Amino acid sequence: MLNGDNVLGKRIPFVLLTNGGGVPEEEKAADISQMLGVEVCADQIVLAHSPMQKLALEYANKHVLVVGGRGRRCADIARRYGFNNVSTPNDVVAWRPSAWPFMDPPSGTQLSRSDGRDYSNHPFQAVMVFHDSFDFGRDLQVVTDVLRSRNATVDGEFANKQSIPLFMSNSDLVFSNDYPRPRFGQGAYHVCLRAMWDALTGGAPLEYTLFGKPNRVQYQYAEKLLDQLILNAVPSTDITQLRTQRRVYAVGDNPAADIAGANGAGWTSILVRTGVFAGGPGANDLANPADMVVDHVMDAVEWIIKSELKHTETDAASKRASRSEPF
Amino acid sequence: MLNGDNVLGKRIPFVLLTNGGGVPEEEKAADISQMLGVEVCADQIVLAHSPMQKLALEYANKHVLVVGGRGRRCADIARRYGFNNVSTPNDVVAWRPSAWPFMDPPSGTQLSRSDGRDYSNHPFQAVMVFHDSFDFGRDLQVVTDVLRSRNATVDGEFANKQSIPLFMSNSDLVFSNDYPRPRFGQGAYHVCLRAMWDALTGGAPLEYTLFGKPNRVQYQYAEKLLDQLILNAVPSTDITQLRTQRRVYAVGDNPAADIAGANGAGWTSILVRTGVFAGGPGANDLANPADMVVDHVMDAVEWIIKSELKHTETDAASKRASRSEPF
């Protein structure tokens, strides 16, 4: 929001939401800063798994299976988030290579990272999928082993009833990269996990909590970051007033994720034509219509500034009007 | 069959059927010979993918996507079977690493085996899953890309209609190894492939031909090998008479695969208690009852020999009876 009272050195506070992840927020911020030539800080970045930090309150010292991402990166991110007792599917296979024999090079030959635990005696208390799986087969096997087992270990007797909670950070079925056709996103792993769970348990229910756009939790987390940015710049800000009066604008290219989520959060949604949305002039997305459709993110920024200037004039006029009223 | 007329040096001709694979028949034969201390030849081995050799008649020079197995082993097996134009999902990712970015180490850094083709211009004419996938994610992505694309290339426009035939060698959902719980078999990949196909195409039909036990094709192939073993030993054998008169006995531990398939093929089925089947004395499998249930493979062999001796006596008696009849 542009507002004379919330100066912030005339900068509009902003955060960047992505369903990407697998790297710490600091690293993503540095990448984006370099790409855009604008300094972006870690506390302006909302990755798919960023709001999973709040789970660290409950799971700080509980044994958590962290799934997805390259090597041990997501386990490291989880530790930074405050999870102090983290294992990965790779740790399990390093402990007992026969748990997943379909690795090339063979299981056990390159898995030096096991922490020496006997996983038979270390039940898990939650499974958290932080990022895209780098080995669907291994991760489906280990996750279903834990979720099916009576005692939530990797080799416990199968009860075919979900043993512990499952959290997953991003349900996008596909995403776009350099390849001419969309690639599988983390949602593809979810599809396979649900299908394997059904096949193995004969259709037992599987419950899970989703993070990432368009889930509400992602927008609540972003609002907290926005509030903090304003508080950091103007410590005297009345946070209660801020929460009731602020206007948040969302710019995005993906109606099903960006616009659906922004609309659900009560933000003003602006859809750009530079990405997923392929509608022509005058068109809007039918399933998730945006408040405004523009060609480019720059048009969105201009529209936001104009809207805010109108609001500021209206606010000023109503203040003048209320001042002139006798009490 | 034990039969005075089919001497074979008094050896009962036998073949070994397994839903395993991913190695050439020669290698499996050598492994088993060493394990058992009995010489077993490659032409006594029926792996899950062995009967796929017959597809080489049709696909000898057609471009085939061979999926599954360690490294390039299944591509090499396919070439030995007579497929002269084979690529693997790994070749595709080596050609364009962005096709599957979720590899560790990163796609492209360890993929030296691409054959230099431009896969945009090399449509496939069949997909053949030879063995367990060593990278479910990559193999699901590349196989669905090819099957969904209008021209059966890896980066063609999606038509969401199956482009080319799909053959898969083994639909076992799980199998047993050293691990205390059953591990995913190739059937797990099938479950994920069907689920991803559904999710991506909105439920378009997906057709495929299955090999491996308990499919009929596996038993027809085994009968051909048995016939050939007899012909090799006794070249004068009347093959037509052999086919109508032979008795084939199957010994197996898995009712759903071994016994179901043997019953379907008209063989005499014998279930042993040393594996999957866990029924006690007197019990038989309810879904796929065997002709005989015994404790151990040695009991099965004894029972077969006794049965055959009875048959031989009966045959001899009936021959004597027919000889004594006046014409």
XYZ file of C-alpha atoms in Angstrom:
654
model
C 0.000 0.000 0.000
C 1.154 3.508 -0.792
C 0.323 5.680 2.133
C 1.778 8.970 3.350
C 1.688 7.707 6.934
C 3.583 4.468 6.177
C 6.570 6.048 4.547
C 9.138 3.214 4.281
C 11.301 5.657 2.371
C 8.593 5.732 -0.315
C 9.193 2.069 -1.091
C 6.187 -0.186 -1.345
C 6.780 -3.194 0.871
C 6.630 -6.365 -1.179
C 7.229 -10.071 -0.872
C 7.760 -12.676 -3.576
C 5.774 -15.905 -3.435
C 6.892 -18.955 -5.393
C 5.947 -22.603 -5.305
C 9.613 -23.316 -5.896
C 11.880 -24.370 -3.078
C 14.600 -26.809 -2.238
C 16.970 -23.960 -1.373
C 17.147 -21.699 1.706
C 15.291 -18.382 1.429
C 18.659 -16.567 1.629
C 19.904 -18.333 -1.491
C 16.716 -17.636 -3.436
C 16.889 -13.960 -2.406
C 20.490 -13.704 -3.618
C 19.580 -15.353 -6.949
C 16.656 -13.010 -7.508
C 18.675 -9.949 -6.466
C 21.266 -10.810 -9.075
C 18.653 -11.575 -11.718
C 16.672 -8.377 -11.204
C 19.438 -6.015 -10.113
C 17.237 -5.095 -7.125
C 18.179 -6.058 -3.604
C 15.705 -8.605 -2.259
C 16.140 -9.979 1.270
C 15.412 -13.441 2.622
C 12.514 -12.020 4.652
C 10.806 -11.028 1.402
C 10.815 -14.592 0.045
C 7.989 -17.086 0.487
C 9.008 -20.474 -0.890
C 6.565 -23.377 -1.001
C 8.050 -24.757 2.211
C 8.627 -21.438 4.050
C 5.423 -21.628 6.143
C 6.402 -25.145 7.267
C 8.714 -23.308 9.690
C 5.733 -22.923 11.994
C 5.577 -26.743 12.332
C 8.969 -26.582 14.061
C 7.175 -25.376 17.198
C 5.474 -28.747 17.490
C 8.141 -30.949 15.907
C 11.341 -29.301 17.181
C 12.647 -32.472 18.796
C 10.392 -35.047 17.188
C 11.743 -37.393 14.541
C 10.701 -36.088 11.121
C 11.158 -37.725 7.703
C 12.078 -34.920 5.288
C 11.481 -35.817 1.631
C 12.533 -34.142 -1.612
C 15.267 -31.932 -2.964
C 18.819 -32.453 -4.056
C 21.112 -34.416 -1.716
C 20.718 -33.266 1.893
C 19.637 -29.713 1.103
C 16.088 -30.032 2.427
C 17.286 -31.750 5.600
C 19.608 -28.766 6.101
C 16.781 -26.309 5.431
C 14.594 -28.182 7.939
C 17.338 -27.842 10.564
C 17.523 -24.086 9.922
C 13.756 -23.975 10.408
C 14.166 -25.498 13.864
C 13.622 -29.207 13.240
C 16.365 -30.823 15.296
C 15.671 -34.480 14.586
C 15.525 -35.005 10.835
C 16.114 -38.074 8.653
C 15.737 -38.561 4.893
C 14.725 -41.579 2.764
C 18.363 -41.717 1.678
C 19.460 -42.174 5.317
C 17.121 -45.157 5.540
C 18.512 -46.757 2.360
C 22.063 -46.070 3.539
C 21.190 -47.905 6.771
C 19.732 -50.887 4.875
C 20.295 -50.872 1.089
C 17.745 -53.649 0.521
C 15.056 -51.111 1.488
C 15.380 -49.768 -2.072
C 17.472 -51.959 -4.357
C 16.787 -49.987 -7.543
C 19.591 -47.465 -7.361
C 22.314 -46.892 -9.889
C 25.071 -46.987 -8.697
C 23.811 -49.746 -6.360
C 22.275 -48.769 -3.019
C 24.970 -48.642 -0.411
C 27.897 -47.803 -2.657
C 27.436 -44.033 -2.583
C 25.366 -43.540 0.528
C 27.919 -42.455 3.089
C 25.582 -40.052 4.841
C 23.632 -42.346 7.127
C 23.827 -41.047 10.671
C 24.380 -44.492 12.136
C 20.891 -44.865 13.595
C 19.118 -48.176 13.749
C 15.888 -47.090 12.075
C 14.042 -50.146 13.404
C 14.137 -48.390 16.772
C 13.510 -44.818 15.618
C 9.829 -44.277 14.868
C 8.924 -41.120 12.975
C 6.371 -38.577 14.156
C 5.699 -36.776 10.887
C 6.495 -37.002 7.178
C 7.215 -33.672 5.473
C 7.632 -33.406 1.708
C 9.661 -30.216 1.319
C 10.373 -30.287 -2.408
C 10.248 -32.335 -5.626
C 11.403 -35.898 -5.167
C 14.753 -36.692 -6.784
C 13.931 -40.421 -6.595
C 10.203 -41.110 -6.796
C 10.555 -44.879 -6.342
C 12.757 -44.698 -3.249
C 10.678 -41.917 -1.698
C 7.365 -43.677 -2.403
C 8.706 -46.895 -0.876
C 10.092 -45.313 2.303
C 7.149 -42.960 2.849
C 4.535 -45.710 2.413
C 6.598 -48.013 4.670
C 6.509 -45.432 7.470
C 2.874 -44.404 6.958
C 1.619 -48.018 6.731
C 3.540 -49.420 9.663
C 1.877 -49.893 13.014
C 4.647 -48.089 14.902
C 5.698 -45.540 12.224
C 9.108 -47.135 11.691
C 10.492 -47.952 8.257
C 10.274 -51.713 8.803
C 7.382 -52.130 11.218
C 4.486 -54.503 10.673
C 1.981 -53.081 8.174
C -1.282 -51.920 9.712
C -2.505 -50.236 6.508
C -3.792 -47.317 8.514
C -2.014 -43.962 8.377
C 0.420 -43.928 11.302
C 1.501 -40.270 11.484
C 0.679 -36.895 9.868
C 1.849 -36.043 6.344
C 2.667 -32.494 5.232
C 3.468 -31.568 1.624
C 4.695 -28.222 0.347
C 3.431 -27.843 -3.217
C 0.736 -29.639 -5.140
C 1.423 -28.238 -8.642
C 1.068 -31.158 -11.062
C 3.313 -29.492 -13.651
C 5.510 -26.423 -14.010
C 7.370 -24.745 -16.845
C 11.114 -24.730 -17.441
C 13.310 -24.605 -20.561
C 11.803 -27.813 -21.938
C 9.168 -27.289 -24.662
C 6.504 -29.147 -22.645
C 5.534 -28.722 -18.979
C 7.493 -30.908 -16.524
C 6.163 -32.802 -13.500
C 5.926 -30.736 -10.326
C 5.725 -32.018 -6.762
C 2.029 -32.710 -7.379
C 3.105 -35.613 -9.617
C 4.726 -37.212 -6.588
C 1.460 -36.669 -4.685
C -0.499 -38.425 -7.478
C 1.866 -41.413 -7.319
C 1.819 -41.482 -3.512
C -1.986 -41.522 -3.396
C -2.119 -44.228 -6.087
C 0.459 -46.430 -4.329
C -1.246 -45.901 -0.978
C -4.549 -47.034 -2.534
C -2.951 -50.053 -4.213
C -1.083 -51.146 -1.080
C -3.796 -50.562 1.519
C -6.848 -51.374 -0.578
C -8.161 -47.828 -0.365
C -7.487 -46.745 3.227
C -7.885 -42.976 3.737
C -4.736 -40.856 3.433
C -4.807 -37.417 5.032
C -2.312 -34.665 4.442
C -1.845 -30.932 4.886
C -0.834 -28.947 1.816
C 1.307 -25.835 1.760
C 2.164 -23.645 -1.223
C -0.039 -21.494 -3.442
C -3.053 -21.375 -3.624
C -3.415 -22.571 -0.017
C -4.492 -19.950 2.520
C -1.531 -20.685 4.820
C 0.839 -19.310 2.167
C -0.954 -15.946 2.093
C -1.220 -15.693 5.874
C 2.518 -16.255 6.039
C 3.118 -13.593 3.360
C 0.962 -11.112 5.293
C 3.057 -11.701 8.400
C 6.217 -10.956 6.406
C 4.630 -7.795 4.958
C 3.605 -6.630 8.454
C 7.130 -7.248 9.694
C 8.651 -5.271 6.811
C 6.460 -2.311 7.737
C 7.187 -2.683 11.461
C 10.928 -2.825 10.755
C 10.725 0.426 8.756
C 8.249 2.231 11.050
C 8.425 0.606 14.509
C 5.629 2.823 15.809
C 3.090 1.339 13.389
C -0.152 0.308 15.070
C -0.200 -3.338 14.030
C -3.927 -3.852 14.727
C -4.868 -0.820 12.633
C -2.432 -1.952 9.942
C -4.074 -5.358 9.713
C -7.548 -3.964 9.272
C -6.623 -1.152 6.882
C -3.888 -2.514 4.641
C -4.559 -3.291 1.023
C -2.520 -6.118 -0.489
C -2.062 -6.489 -4.242
C -1.024 -9.784 -5.830
C 0.514 -9.994 -9.308
C 0.713 -13.434 -10.895
C 0.566 -15.327 -14.169
C -1.133 -18.534 -12.996
C -4.882 -18.214 -12.386
C -5.255 -21.554 -10.549
C -2.411 -20.830 -8.128
C -1.655 -17.084 -7.918
C -5.079 -15.596 -8.583
C -7.155 -18.238 -6.783
C -4.983 -17.844 -3.699
C -4.981 -14.040 -3.782
C -8.761 -13.916 -4.208
C -9.172 -16.349 -1.332
C -6.968 -14.190 0.896
C -8.988 -11.056 0.108
C -6.106 -9.442 -1.768
C -6.567 -7.497 -4.996
C -5.516 -9.874 -7.766
C -3.796 -8.845 -10.991
C -3.250 -11.368 -13.751
C -0.429 -10.844 -16.273
C -0.224 -12.304 -19.766
C 3.482 -13.200 -19.683
C 3.106 -16.734 -18.336
C 0.549 -19.492 -17.895
C -2.510 -17.347 -18.732
C -2.957 -17.216 -22.495
C -6.155 -15.105 -22.799
C -6.212 -12.233 -25.304
C -7.184 -8.547 -24.780
C -10.302 -8.157 -22.652
C -10.222 -11.786 -21.503
C -10.033 -12.937 -17.899
C -9.704 -16.411 -16.426
C -13.127 -18.014 -16.082
C -12.455 -20.324 -13.134
C -10.418 -17.782 -11.157
C -11.124 -14.284 -12.484
C -8.599 -11.642 -11.442
C -9.602 -8.145 -10.305
C -7.480 -6.800 -13.144
C -5.787 -8.298 -16.200
C -2.744 -6.569 -17.730
C -0.068 -7.479 -20.245
C 3.019 -7.202 -18.093
C 4.135 -6.884 -14.498
C 5.132 -3.253 -15.178
C 1.535 -2.476 -16.182
C 0.457 -4.095 -12.924
C 2.751 -1.859 -10.873
C 1.463 1.247 -12.659
C -2.135 0.197 -12.062
C -1.408 -0.428 -8.374
C 0.203 2.997 -7.946
C -2.725 4.713 -9.651
C -5.222 2.823 -7.481
C -3.294 3.731 -4.357
C -3.068 7.416 -5.307
C -6.852 7.429 -5.701
C -7.213 5.790 -2.283
C -4.829 8.363 -0.776
C -6.825 11.243 -2.252
C -10.062 9.694 -1.020
C -8.557 9.182 2.435
C -7.277 12.769 2.539
C -10.647 14.123 1.396
C -12.504 12.086 4.002
C -10.065 13.324 6.671
C -10.656 16.940 5.638
C -14.393 16.264 5.649
C -14.328 14.651 9.078
C -12.143 17.479 10.471
C -14.615 20.108 9.337
C -17.443 18.309 11.046
C -18.349 19.813 14.401
C -18.490 17.435 17.381
C 7.337 -85.933 -18.069
C 9.022 -89.200 -17.230
C 8.636 -91.508 -20.111
C 10.633 -94.510 -21.215
C 10.314 -93.361 -24.847
C 11.589 -89.822 -24.154
C 14.825 -90.803 -22.532
C 16.868 -87.569 -22.395
C 19.449 -89.587 -20.507
C 16.796 -90.146 -17.795
C 16.740 -86.378 -17.037
C 13.397 -84.695 -16.767
C 13.472 -81.636 -19.012
C 12.798 -78.510 -16.958
C 12.760 -74.739 -17.303
C 12.850 -72.086 -14.603
C 10.337 -69.229 -14.763
C 10.925 -66.029 -12.803
C 9.359 -62.598 -12.896
C 12.852 -61.246 -12.331
C 14.917 -59.841 -15.157
C 17.172 -56.957 -16.017
C 19.988 -59.367 -16.887
C 20.535 -61.583 -19.947
C 19.279 -65.184 -19.672
C 22.909 -66.384 -19.876
C 23.848 -64.421 -16.768
C 20.827 -65.657 -14.803
C 21.625 -69.252 -15.823
C 25.211 -68.885 -14.628
C 24.040 -67.407 -11.299
C 21.566 -70.222 -10.721
C 24.081 -72.899 -11.763
C 26.482 -71.595 -9.162
C 23.769 -71.267 -6.514
C 22.362 -74.781 -7.014
C 25.485 -76.637 -8.115
C 23.468 -77.940 -11.082
C 24.228 -76.834 -14.611
C 21.354 -74.751 -15.954
C 21.542 -73.327 -19.490
C 20.240 -70.040 -20.840
C 17.600 -71.935 -22.860
C 16.102 -73.203 -19.591
C 15.524 -69.696 -18.244
C 12.298 -67.705 -18.689
C 12.738 -64.178 -17.324
C 9.831 -61.735 -17.210
C 11.047 -60.140 -20.448
C 12.191 -63.309 -22.279
C 8.984 -63.667 -24.358
C 9.350 -60.043 -25.508
C 11.923 -61.455 -27.930
C 9.064 -62.331 -30.227
C 8.252 -58.614 -30.570
C 11.605 -58.183 -32.314
C 10.037 -59.692 -35.435
C 7.788 -56.650 -35.738
C 10.052 -54.016 -34.171
C 13.491 -55.100 -35.423
C 14.232 -51.756 -37.060
C 11.579 -49.592 -35.440
C 12.522 -47.041 -32.801
C 11.723 -48.498 -29.388
C 11.910 -46.812 -25.963
C 13.294 -49.411 -23.554
C 12.549 -48.623 -19.895
C 13.890 -50.093 -16.650
C 16.966 -51.798 -15.297
C 20.367 -50.683 -14.204
C 22.261 -48.364 -16.552
C 22.073 -49.571 -20.165
C 21.628 -53.251 -19.372
C 18.070 -53.548 -20.687
C 18.960 -51.660 -23.864
C 21.754 -54.205 -24.386
C 19.373 -57.106 -23.700
C 16.915 -55.646 -26.207
C 19.663 -55.507 -28.841
C 20.478 -59.185 -28.190
C 16.774 -59.946 -28.657
C 16.928 -58.362 -32.108
C 15.750 -54.797 -31.502
C 18.182 -52.744 -33.562
C 16.880 -49.250 -32.847
C 16.665 -48.745 -29.112
C 16.730 -45.617 -26.923
C 16.287 -45.195 -23.176
C 14.775 -42.410 -21.047
C 18.324 -41.637 -19.969
C 19.325 -41.000 -23.598
C 16.511 -38.464 -23.809
C 17.608 -36.655 -20.643
C 21.228 -36.722 -21.838
C 20.051 -35.057 -25.064
C 18.114 -32.371 -23.162
C 18.684 -32.301 -19.385
C 15.709 -29.985 -18.801
C 13.470 -32.957 -19.749
C 14.034 -34.226 -16.196
C 15.724 -31.708 -13.920
C 15.397 -33.750 -10.725
C 18.587 -35.747 -10.918
C 21.364 -35.848 -8.409
C 24.060 -35.288 -9.610
C 22.371 -32.781 -11.929
C 20.997 -34.016 -15.264
C 23.660 -33.690 -17.878
C 26.700 -34.043 -15.662
C 26.877 -37.834 -15.717
C 24.914 -38.682 -18.840
C 27.611 -39.336 -21.379
C 25.726 -42.106 -23.122
C 23.414 -40.165 -25.414
C 23.810 -41.392 -28.971
C 23.769 -37.900 -30.427
C 20.250 -38.113 -31.877
C 17.939 -35.141 -32.035
C 14.949 -36.760 -30.345
C 12.623 -34.065 -31.672
C 13.002 -35.783 -35.046
C 12.993 -39.409 -33.891
C 9.468 -40.585 -33.126
C 9.109 -43.848 -31.239
C 7.025 -46.792 -32.400
C 6.686 -48.685 -29.124
C 7.431 -48.322 -25.416
C 8.706 -51.483 -23.725
C 9.168 -51.661 -19.963
C 11.704 -54.463 -19.566
C 12.400 -54.257 -15.850
C 11.941 -52.276 -12.631
C 12.484 -48.565 -13.094
C 15.646 -47.214 -11.477
C 14.212 -43.679 -11.663
C 10.422 -43.644 -11.460
C 10.125 -39.864 -11.905
C 12.314 -39.678 -15.015
C 10.735 -42.760 -16.560
C 7.175 -41.602 -15.838
C 7.947 -38.204 -17.376
C 9.574 -39.517 -20.562
C 7.070 -42.350 -21.101
C 4.028 -40.075 -20.657
C 5.663 -37.456 -22.915
C 6.013 -40.008 -25.713
C 2.607 -41.645 -25.194
C 0.752 -38.297 -24.963
C 2.402 -36.591 -27.900
C 0.667 -36.402 -31.262
C 3.726 -37.713 -33.138
C 5.181 -40.033 -30.468
C 8.270 -37.889 -29.950
C 9.496 -36.827 -26.523
C 8.663 -33.170 -27.056
C 5.722 -33.249 -29.445
C 2.458 -31.412 -28.910
C 0.244 -33.237 -26.410
C -2.787 -34.956 -27.946
C -3.682 -36.830 -24.730
C -4.457 -39.933 -26.729
C -2.140 -42.919 -26.612
C 0.251 -42.545 -29.556
C 1.943 -45.954 -29.707
C 1.719 -49.423 -28.104
C 3.003 -50.059 -24.584
C 4.427 -53.424 -23.470
C 5.368 -54.191 -19.860
C 7.158 -57.274 -18.580
C 5.986 -57.869 -15.007
C 3.026 -56.558 -13.083
C 3.943 -57.811 -9.583
C 3.108 -54.999 -7.155
C 5.612 -56.257 -4.576
C 8.294 -58.898 -4.218
C 10.431 -60.252 -1.384
C 14.124 -59.610 -0.802
C 16.309 -59.362 2.309
C 14.285 -56.454 3.684
C 11.788 -57.426 6.422
C 8.838 -56.040 4.402
C 7.948 -56.636 0.738
C 9.488 -54.150 -1.721
C 7.852 -52.503 -4.751
C 7.962 -54.585 -7.918
C 7.544 -53.368 -11.491
C 3.788 -53.304 -10.856
C 4.357 -50.275 -8.616
C 5.675 -48.413 -11.656
C 2.542 -49.505 -13.549
C 0.325 -48.119 -10.759
C 2.142 -44.771 -10.914
C 2.074 -44.712 -14.727
C -1.681 -45.317 -14.842
C -2.257 -42.669 -12.140
C -0.094 -40.061 -13.907
C -1.696 -40.875 -17.256
C -5.127 -40.323 -15.674
C -4.071 -37.080 -14.005
C -2.419 -35.676 -17.148
C -5.000 -36.718 -19.738
C -8.136 -36.437 -17.644
C -8.826 -40.158 -17.840
C -7.983 -41.128 -21.432
C -7.741 -44.904 -21.951
C -4.278 -46.453 -21.656
C -3.780 -49.849 -23.244
C -0.848 -52.153 -22.660
C 0.236 -55.743 -23.114
C 1.574 -57.523 -20.030
C 4.220 -60.217 -19.969
C 5.456 -62.218 -16.969
C 3.650 -64.705 -14.731
C 0.706 -65.340 -14.551
C 0.125 -64.222 -18.162
C -0.495 -66.997 -20.695
C 2.298 -65.786 -22.994
C 4.875 -66.734 -20.354
C 3.680 -70.360 -20.265
C 3.456 -70.665 -24.042
C 7.042 -69.460 -24.220
C 8.087 -71.983 -21.535
C 6.378 -74.814 -23.449
C 8.336 -73.885 -26.559
C 11.581 -74.076 -24.586
C 10.557 -77.470 -23.114
C 9.744 -78.802 -26.595
C 13.096 -77.611 -27.842
C 14.949 -79.285 -24.949
C 13.279 -82.590 -25.867
C 13.938 -82.131 -29.584
C 17.589 -81.343 -28.875
C 17.941 -84.562 -26.855
C 15.794 -86.764 -29.097
C 15.710 -85.190 -32.560
C 13.326 -87.887 -33.843
C 10.585 -86.808 -31.424
C 7.204 -86.371 -33.119
C 6.520 -82.773 -32.127
C 2.777 -82.907 -32.811
C 2.350 -86.006 -30.698
C 4.563 -84.462 -28.005
C 2.384 -81.370 -27.815
C -0.820 -83.337 -27.348
C 0.555 -85.943 -24.945
C 3.038 -84.127 -22.716
C 2.272 -83.456 -19.109
C 3.809 -80.318 -17.618
C 4.214 -79.862 -13.874
C 4.692 -76.431 -12.289
C 6.171 -75.946 -8.828
C 5.793 -72.513 -7.258
C 5.341 -70.650 -3.982
C 3.122 -67.791 -5.149
C -0.529 -68.744 -5.744
C -1.448 -65.507 -7.586
C 1.451 -65.761 -10.033
C 2.825 -69.312 -10.229
C -0.291 -71.373 -9.535
C -2.783 -69.121 -11.342
C -0.578 -69.149 -14.439
C 0.059 -72.903 -14.345
C -3.642 -73.654 -13.893
C -4.463 -71.330 -16.795
C -1.934 -73.104 -19.003
C -3.382 -76.524 -18.202
C -0.272 -77.619 -16.325
C -0.394 -79.620 -13.099
C 0.259 -77.094 -10.330
C 2.133 -77.802 -7.110
C 2.252 -75.209 -4.354
C 5.124 -75.229 -1.868
C 5.107 -73.771 1.634
C 8.595 -72.257 1.527
C 7.626 -68.842 0.167
C 4.630 -66.537 -0.271
C 2.001 -69.175 0.599
C 1.580 -69.380 4.361
C -1.206 -71.998 4.703
C -0.767 -74.838 7.197
C -1.078 -78.617 6.682
C -4.110 -79.534 4.569
C -4.649 -75.962 3.421
C -4.678 -74.799 -0.193
C -4.966 -71.334 -1.686
C -8.609 -70.331 -2.004
C -8.334 -67.957 -4.968
C -5.921 -70.122 -6.947
C -6.010 -73.690 -5.604
C -3.083 -75.864 -6.647
C -3.473 -79.481 -7.775
C -1.153 -80.446 -4.925
C 0.289 -78.673 -1.885
C 3.581 -79.854 -0.370
C 6.082 -78.498 2.124
C 9.168 -78.255 -0.032
C 10.319 -78.397 -3.643
C 11.913 -81.808 -2.951
C 8.482 -83.172 -1.934
C 7.142 -81.765 -5.196
C 9.764 -83.599 -7.250
C 9.009 -86.871 -5.430
C 5.299 -86.449 -6.003
C 5.890 -85.733 -9.714
C 8.045 -88.854 -10.132
C 5.433 -91.022 -8.376
C 2.658 -89.558 -10.559
C 4.685 -90.173 -13.693
C 5.522 -93.745 -12.711
C 1.790 -94.380 -12.263
C 1.137 -92.842 -15.699
C 3.860 -95.018 -17.210
C 2.343 -98.159 -15.635
C -1.110 -97.151 -16.816
C 0.261 -96.472 -20.318
C 2.033 -99.814 -20.372
C -1.054 -101.626 -19.105
C -3.231 -99.984 -21.710
C -0.689 -100.878 -24.389
C -0.727 -104.518 -23.228
C -4.516 -104.427 -23.136
C -4.740 -103.016 -26.664
C -2.193 -105.547 -27.924
C -4.232 -108.458 -26.531
C -7.367 -107.243 -28.256
C -8.090 -109.124 -31.460
C -8.759 -107.069 -34.563
